[in-house]
Short mmCIF file of C-alpha atoms in Angstrom, two decimals:
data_model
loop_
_atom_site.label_atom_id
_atom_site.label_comp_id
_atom_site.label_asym_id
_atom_site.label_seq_id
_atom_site.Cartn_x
_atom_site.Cartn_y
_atom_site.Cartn_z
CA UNK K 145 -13.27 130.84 233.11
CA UNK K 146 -16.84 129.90 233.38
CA UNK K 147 -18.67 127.96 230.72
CA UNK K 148 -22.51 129.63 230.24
CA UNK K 149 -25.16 127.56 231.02
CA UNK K 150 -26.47 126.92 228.12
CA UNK K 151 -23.22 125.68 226.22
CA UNK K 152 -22.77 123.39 229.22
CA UNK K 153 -26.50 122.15 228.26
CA UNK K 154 -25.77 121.95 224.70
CA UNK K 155 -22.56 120.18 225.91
CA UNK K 156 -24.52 117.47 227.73
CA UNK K 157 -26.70 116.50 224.57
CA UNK K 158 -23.46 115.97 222.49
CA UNK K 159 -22.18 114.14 225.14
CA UNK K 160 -25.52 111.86 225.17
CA UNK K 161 -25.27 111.31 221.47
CA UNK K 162 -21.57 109.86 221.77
CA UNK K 163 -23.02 107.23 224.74
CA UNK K 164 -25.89 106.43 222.06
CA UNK K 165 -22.91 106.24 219.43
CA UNK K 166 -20.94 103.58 221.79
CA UNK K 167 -24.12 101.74 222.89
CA UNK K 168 -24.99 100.75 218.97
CA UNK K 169 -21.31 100.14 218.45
CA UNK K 170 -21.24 97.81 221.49
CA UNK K 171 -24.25 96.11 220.25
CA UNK K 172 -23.48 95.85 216.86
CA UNK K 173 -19.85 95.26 216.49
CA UNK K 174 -18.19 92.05 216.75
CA UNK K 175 -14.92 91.17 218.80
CA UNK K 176 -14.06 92.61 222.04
CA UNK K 177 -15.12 96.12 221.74
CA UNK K 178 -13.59 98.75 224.02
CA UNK K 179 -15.68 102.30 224.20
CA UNK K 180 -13.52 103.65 226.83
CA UNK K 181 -12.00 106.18 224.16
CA UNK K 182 -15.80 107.59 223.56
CA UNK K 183 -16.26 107.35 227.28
CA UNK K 184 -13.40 109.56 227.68
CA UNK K 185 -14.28 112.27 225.45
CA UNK K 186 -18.14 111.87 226.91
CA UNK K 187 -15.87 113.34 230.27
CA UNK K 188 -14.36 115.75 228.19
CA UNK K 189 -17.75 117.15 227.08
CA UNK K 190 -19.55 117.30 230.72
CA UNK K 191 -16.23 118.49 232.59
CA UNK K 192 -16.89 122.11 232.49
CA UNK K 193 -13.21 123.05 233.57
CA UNK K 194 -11.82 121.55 230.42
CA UNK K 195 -12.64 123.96 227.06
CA UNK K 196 -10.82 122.70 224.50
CA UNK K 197 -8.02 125.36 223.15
CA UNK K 198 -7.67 126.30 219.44
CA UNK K 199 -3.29 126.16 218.50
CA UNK K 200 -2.70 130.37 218.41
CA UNK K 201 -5.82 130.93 220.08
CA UNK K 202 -7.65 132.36 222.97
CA UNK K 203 -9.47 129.89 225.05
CA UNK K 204 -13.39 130.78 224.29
CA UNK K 205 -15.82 129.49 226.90
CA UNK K 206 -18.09 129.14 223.80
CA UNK K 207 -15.57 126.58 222.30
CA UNK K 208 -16.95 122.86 222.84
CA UNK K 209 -14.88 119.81 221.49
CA UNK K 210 -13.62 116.26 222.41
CA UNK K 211 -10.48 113.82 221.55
CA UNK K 212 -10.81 110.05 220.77
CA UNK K 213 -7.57 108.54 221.64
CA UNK K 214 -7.76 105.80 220.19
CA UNK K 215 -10.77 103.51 219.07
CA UNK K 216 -10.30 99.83 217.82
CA UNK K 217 -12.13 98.24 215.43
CA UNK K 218 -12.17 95.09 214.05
CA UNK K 219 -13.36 95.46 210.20
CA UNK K 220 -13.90 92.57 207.65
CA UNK K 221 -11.61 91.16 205.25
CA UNK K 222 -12.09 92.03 201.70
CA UNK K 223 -11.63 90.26 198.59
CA UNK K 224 -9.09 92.86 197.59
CA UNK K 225 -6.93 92.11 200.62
CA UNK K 226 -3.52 91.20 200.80
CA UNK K 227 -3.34 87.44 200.40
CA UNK K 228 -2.30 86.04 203.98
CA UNK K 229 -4.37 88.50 206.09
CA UNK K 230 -6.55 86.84 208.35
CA UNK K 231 -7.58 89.90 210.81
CA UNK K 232 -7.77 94.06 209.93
CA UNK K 233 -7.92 96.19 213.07
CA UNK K 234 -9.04 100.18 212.40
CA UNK K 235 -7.83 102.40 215.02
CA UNK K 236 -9.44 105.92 214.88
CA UNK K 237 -7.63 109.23 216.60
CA UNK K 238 -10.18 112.06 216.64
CA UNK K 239 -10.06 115.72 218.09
CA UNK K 240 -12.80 118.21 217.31
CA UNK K 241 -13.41 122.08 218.58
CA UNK K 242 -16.54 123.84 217.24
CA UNK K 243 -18.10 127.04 218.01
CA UNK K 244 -20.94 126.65 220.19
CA UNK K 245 -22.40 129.76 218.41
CA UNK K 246 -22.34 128.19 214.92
CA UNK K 247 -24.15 125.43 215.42
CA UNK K 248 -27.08 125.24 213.50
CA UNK K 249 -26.25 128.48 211.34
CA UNK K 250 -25.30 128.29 208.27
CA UNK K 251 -21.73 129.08 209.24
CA UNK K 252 -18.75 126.73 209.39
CA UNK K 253 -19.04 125.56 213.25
CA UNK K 254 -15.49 123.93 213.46
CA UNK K 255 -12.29 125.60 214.47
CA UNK K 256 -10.27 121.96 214.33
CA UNK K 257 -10.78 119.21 213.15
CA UNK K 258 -8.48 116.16 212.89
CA UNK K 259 -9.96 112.78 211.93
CA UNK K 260 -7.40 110.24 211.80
CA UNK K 261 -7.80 106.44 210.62
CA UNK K 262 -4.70 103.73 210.30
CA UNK K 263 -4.93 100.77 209.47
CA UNK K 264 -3.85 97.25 210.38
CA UNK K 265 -3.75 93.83 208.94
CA UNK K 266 -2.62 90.83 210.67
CA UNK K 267 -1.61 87.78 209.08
CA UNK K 268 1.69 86.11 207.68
CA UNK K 269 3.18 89.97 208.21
CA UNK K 270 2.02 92.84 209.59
CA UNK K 271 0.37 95.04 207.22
CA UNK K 272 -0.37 99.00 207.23
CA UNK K 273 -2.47 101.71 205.39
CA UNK K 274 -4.36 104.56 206.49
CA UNK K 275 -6.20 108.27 205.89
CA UNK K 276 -7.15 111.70 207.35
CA UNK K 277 -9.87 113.78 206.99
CA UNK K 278 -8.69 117.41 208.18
CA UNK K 279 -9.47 120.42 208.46
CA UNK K 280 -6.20 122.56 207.60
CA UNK K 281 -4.15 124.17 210.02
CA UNK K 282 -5.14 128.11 208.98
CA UNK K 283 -1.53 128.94 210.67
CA UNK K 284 0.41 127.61 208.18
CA UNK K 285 0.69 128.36 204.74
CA UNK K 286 0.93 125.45 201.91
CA UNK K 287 2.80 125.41 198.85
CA UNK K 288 0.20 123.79 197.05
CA UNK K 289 -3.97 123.90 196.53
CA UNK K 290 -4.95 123.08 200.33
CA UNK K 291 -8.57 122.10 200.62
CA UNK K 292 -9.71 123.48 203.95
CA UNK K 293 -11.24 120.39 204.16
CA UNK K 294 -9.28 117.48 202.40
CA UNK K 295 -9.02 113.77 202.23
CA UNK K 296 -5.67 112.33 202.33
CA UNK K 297 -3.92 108.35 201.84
CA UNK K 298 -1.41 108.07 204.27
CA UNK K 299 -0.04 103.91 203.90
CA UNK K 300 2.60 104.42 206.90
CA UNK K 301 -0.07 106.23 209.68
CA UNK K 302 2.50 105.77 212.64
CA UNK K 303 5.11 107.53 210.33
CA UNK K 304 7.98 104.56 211.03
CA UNK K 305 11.46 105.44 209.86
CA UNK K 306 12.26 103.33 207.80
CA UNK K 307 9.20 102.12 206.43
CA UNK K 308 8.98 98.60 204.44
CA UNK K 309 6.41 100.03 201.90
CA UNK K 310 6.25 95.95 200.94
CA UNK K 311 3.71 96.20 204.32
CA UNK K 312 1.12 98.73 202.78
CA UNK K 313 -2.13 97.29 203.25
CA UNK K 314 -4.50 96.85 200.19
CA UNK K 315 -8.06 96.90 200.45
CA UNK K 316 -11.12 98.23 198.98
CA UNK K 317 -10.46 101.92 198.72
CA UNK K 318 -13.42 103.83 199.80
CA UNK K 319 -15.36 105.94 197.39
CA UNK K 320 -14.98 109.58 197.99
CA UNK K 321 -17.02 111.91 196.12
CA UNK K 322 -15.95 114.54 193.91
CA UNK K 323 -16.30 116.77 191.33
CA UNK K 324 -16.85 115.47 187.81
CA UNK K 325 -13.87 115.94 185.31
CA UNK K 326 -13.83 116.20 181.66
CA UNK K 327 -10.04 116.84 180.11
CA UNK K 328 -10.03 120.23 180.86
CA UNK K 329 -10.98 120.14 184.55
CA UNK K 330 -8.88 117.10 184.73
CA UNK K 331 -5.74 119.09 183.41
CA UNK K 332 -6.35 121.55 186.21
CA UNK K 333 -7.15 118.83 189.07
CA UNK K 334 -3.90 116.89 188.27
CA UNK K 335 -1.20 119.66 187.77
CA UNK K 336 -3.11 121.23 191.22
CA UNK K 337 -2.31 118.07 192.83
CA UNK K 338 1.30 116.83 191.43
CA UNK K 339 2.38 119.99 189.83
CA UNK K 340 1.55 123.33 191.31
CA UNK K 341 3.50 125.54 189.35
CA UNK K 342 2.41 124.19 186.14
CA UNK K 343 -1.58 125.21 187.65
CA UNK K 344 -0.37 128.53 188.69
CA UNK K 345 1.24 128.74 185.00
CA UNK K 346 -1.80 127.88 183.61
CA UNK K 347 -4.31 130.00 185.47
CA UNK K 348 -1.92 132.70 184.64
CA UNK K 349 -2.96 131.99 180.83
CA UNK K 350 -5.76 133.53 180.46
CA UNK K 351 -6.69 130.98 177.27
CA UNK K 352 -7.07 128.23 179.90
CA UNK K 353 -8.42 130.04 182.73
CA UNK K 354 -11.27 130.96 180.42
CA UNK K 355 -11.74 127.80 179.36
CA UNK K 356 -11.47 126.37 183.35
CA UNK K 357 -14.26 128.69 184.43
CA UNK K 358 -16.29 128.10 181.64
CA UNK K 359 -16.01 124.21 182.09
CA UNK K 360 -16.72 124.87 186.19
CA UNK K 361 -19.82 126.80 185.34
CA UNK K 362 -21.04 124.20 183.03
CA UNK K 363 -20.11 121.02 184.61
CA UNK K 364 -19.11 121.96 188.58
CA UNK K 365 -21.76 124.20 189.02
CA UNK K 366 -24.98 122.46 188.24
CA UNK K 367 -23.25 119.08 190.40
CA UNK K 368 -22.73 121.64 193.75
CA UNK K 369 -26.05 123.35 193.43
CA UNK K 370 -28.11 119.74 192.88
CA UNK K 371 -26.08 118.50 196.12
CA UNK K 372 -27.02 121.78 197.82
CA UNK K 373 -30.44 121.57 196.54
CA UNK K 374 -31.09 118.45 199.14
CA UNK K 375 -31.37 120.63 201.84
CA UNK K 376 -33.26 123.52 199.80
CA UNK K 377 -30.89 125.85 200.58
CA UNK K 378 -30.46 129.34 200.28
CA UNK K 379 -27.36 130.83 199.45
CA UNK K 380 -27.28 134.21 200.36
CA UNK K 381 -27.10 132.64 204.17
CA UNK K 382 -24.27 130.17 203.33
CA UNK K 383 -21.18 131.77 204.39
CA UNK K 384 -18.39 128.09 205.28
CA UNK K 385 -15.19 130.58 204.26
CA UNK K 386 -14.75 131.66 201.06
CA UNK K 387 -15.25 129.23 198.33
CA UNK K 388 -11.66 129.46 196.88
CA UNK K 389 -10.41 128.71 200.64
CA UNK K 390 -13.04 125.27 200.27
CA UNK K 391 -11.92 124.23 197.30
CA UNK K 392 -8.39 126.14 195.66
CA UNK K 393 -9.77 124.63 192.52
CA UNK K 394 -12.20 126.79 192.09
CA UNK K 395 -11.58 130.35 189.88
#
């Protein structure tokens, strides 16, 4: 399967802005840094035999992507650390495929993405935390609101069995922006989150679905458009999946 031309071009220049990517990181970052995990996936982007495949799909020539294996970082210590830790290590696993196509539309580009962060403190124990930023796998069906793109805590990343959850690593969570919640929004985020069937029970009343849209179009609504509004956007042309499929919270 031949890759065209110009994807192979387009390629290259992603592939350049991953070497620009390691050469700040080398610079800038202290420790023994190790960019052979971007160097890697800088092969990955100029090998034109590899074209990254899509789980349940066909392999596209107009498919681009990469895979870090595994980049270390060595992060500063908080003052909301554990008390003993005296070094924190960040190891990030990363594999993106994107539609060449898509690219600067106004169309969701990705196909996969998996961006994968654990955690690591060294001191008087070992300690462990870690996150995800996904997008979902659109094979499988979840039992619960799914973000297709979601943030998710995950304080044992290598998945040990048993885990000593006296080990979880505490630091300064980061900041993740969302929606603003009053009490009725709020109802609806946390029974969405911890209690599905209660949300399904309650959009199924129309009383408080009423009142959930209502509260979305006062509060929800003028917070999305003033983000969107950055970029001067028009949204006839914005078509990332439907809404509900972004956010389930939505109605």
């Amino acid at each position: 399967m031949t890759v065209p031309q110009e994807v192979m071009a387009f390629r290259n220049d992603r592939a350049t802005d991953l070497l620009n990517v390691a050469t700040v990181l080398r610079k800038e970052i202290a420790g023994n840094f190790d960019a052979s995990p971007i160097t890697k996936a800088v092969k990955q982007l100029k090998d034109p035999a590899y074209i990254p495949a899509v789980k349940n799909g066909p392999h596209d020539p107009n498919l681009w992507g990469y895979e870090i294996p595994g980049l270390i970082l060595e992060i500063p210590i908080n003052r909301h650390s554990n008390q003993g830790v005296t070094k924190v290590e960040l190891t990030l696993e990363m594999k993106l495929v994107a539609d060449y196509r898509e690219w600067t539309t106004m169309n969701d580009p990705f196909a996969e993405l998996c961006f994968r962060v654990a955690l690591r403190g060294i001191g008087t124990t070992t300690f462990f935390s870690g996150f995800h930023i996904d997008r979902h796998d659109m094979t499988t069906t979840p039992t619960d609101p799914h973000p297709l793109y979601h943030f998710q805590y995950n304080v044992n990343p290598h998945n040990a069995k048993p885990f000593n959850y006296g080990s979880i690593l505490h630091l300064d969570e980061p900041r993740i922006v969302h929606f603003p919640l009053d009490f009725v929004l709020g109802i609806g985020f946390l029974t969405s989150n911890f209690f599905p069937m209660a949300f399904d029970a309650l959009i199924d009343n129309g009383t408080y679905a009423n009142l959930y849209k209502k509260y979305q179009n006062c509060i929800w609504k003028p917070f999305s458009h003033s983000l969107a509004n950055h970029w001067t956007y028009n949204s006839a042309s914005i078509t990332w999946k439907p809404t509900k499929l972004l956010c389930p919270y939505l109605i």
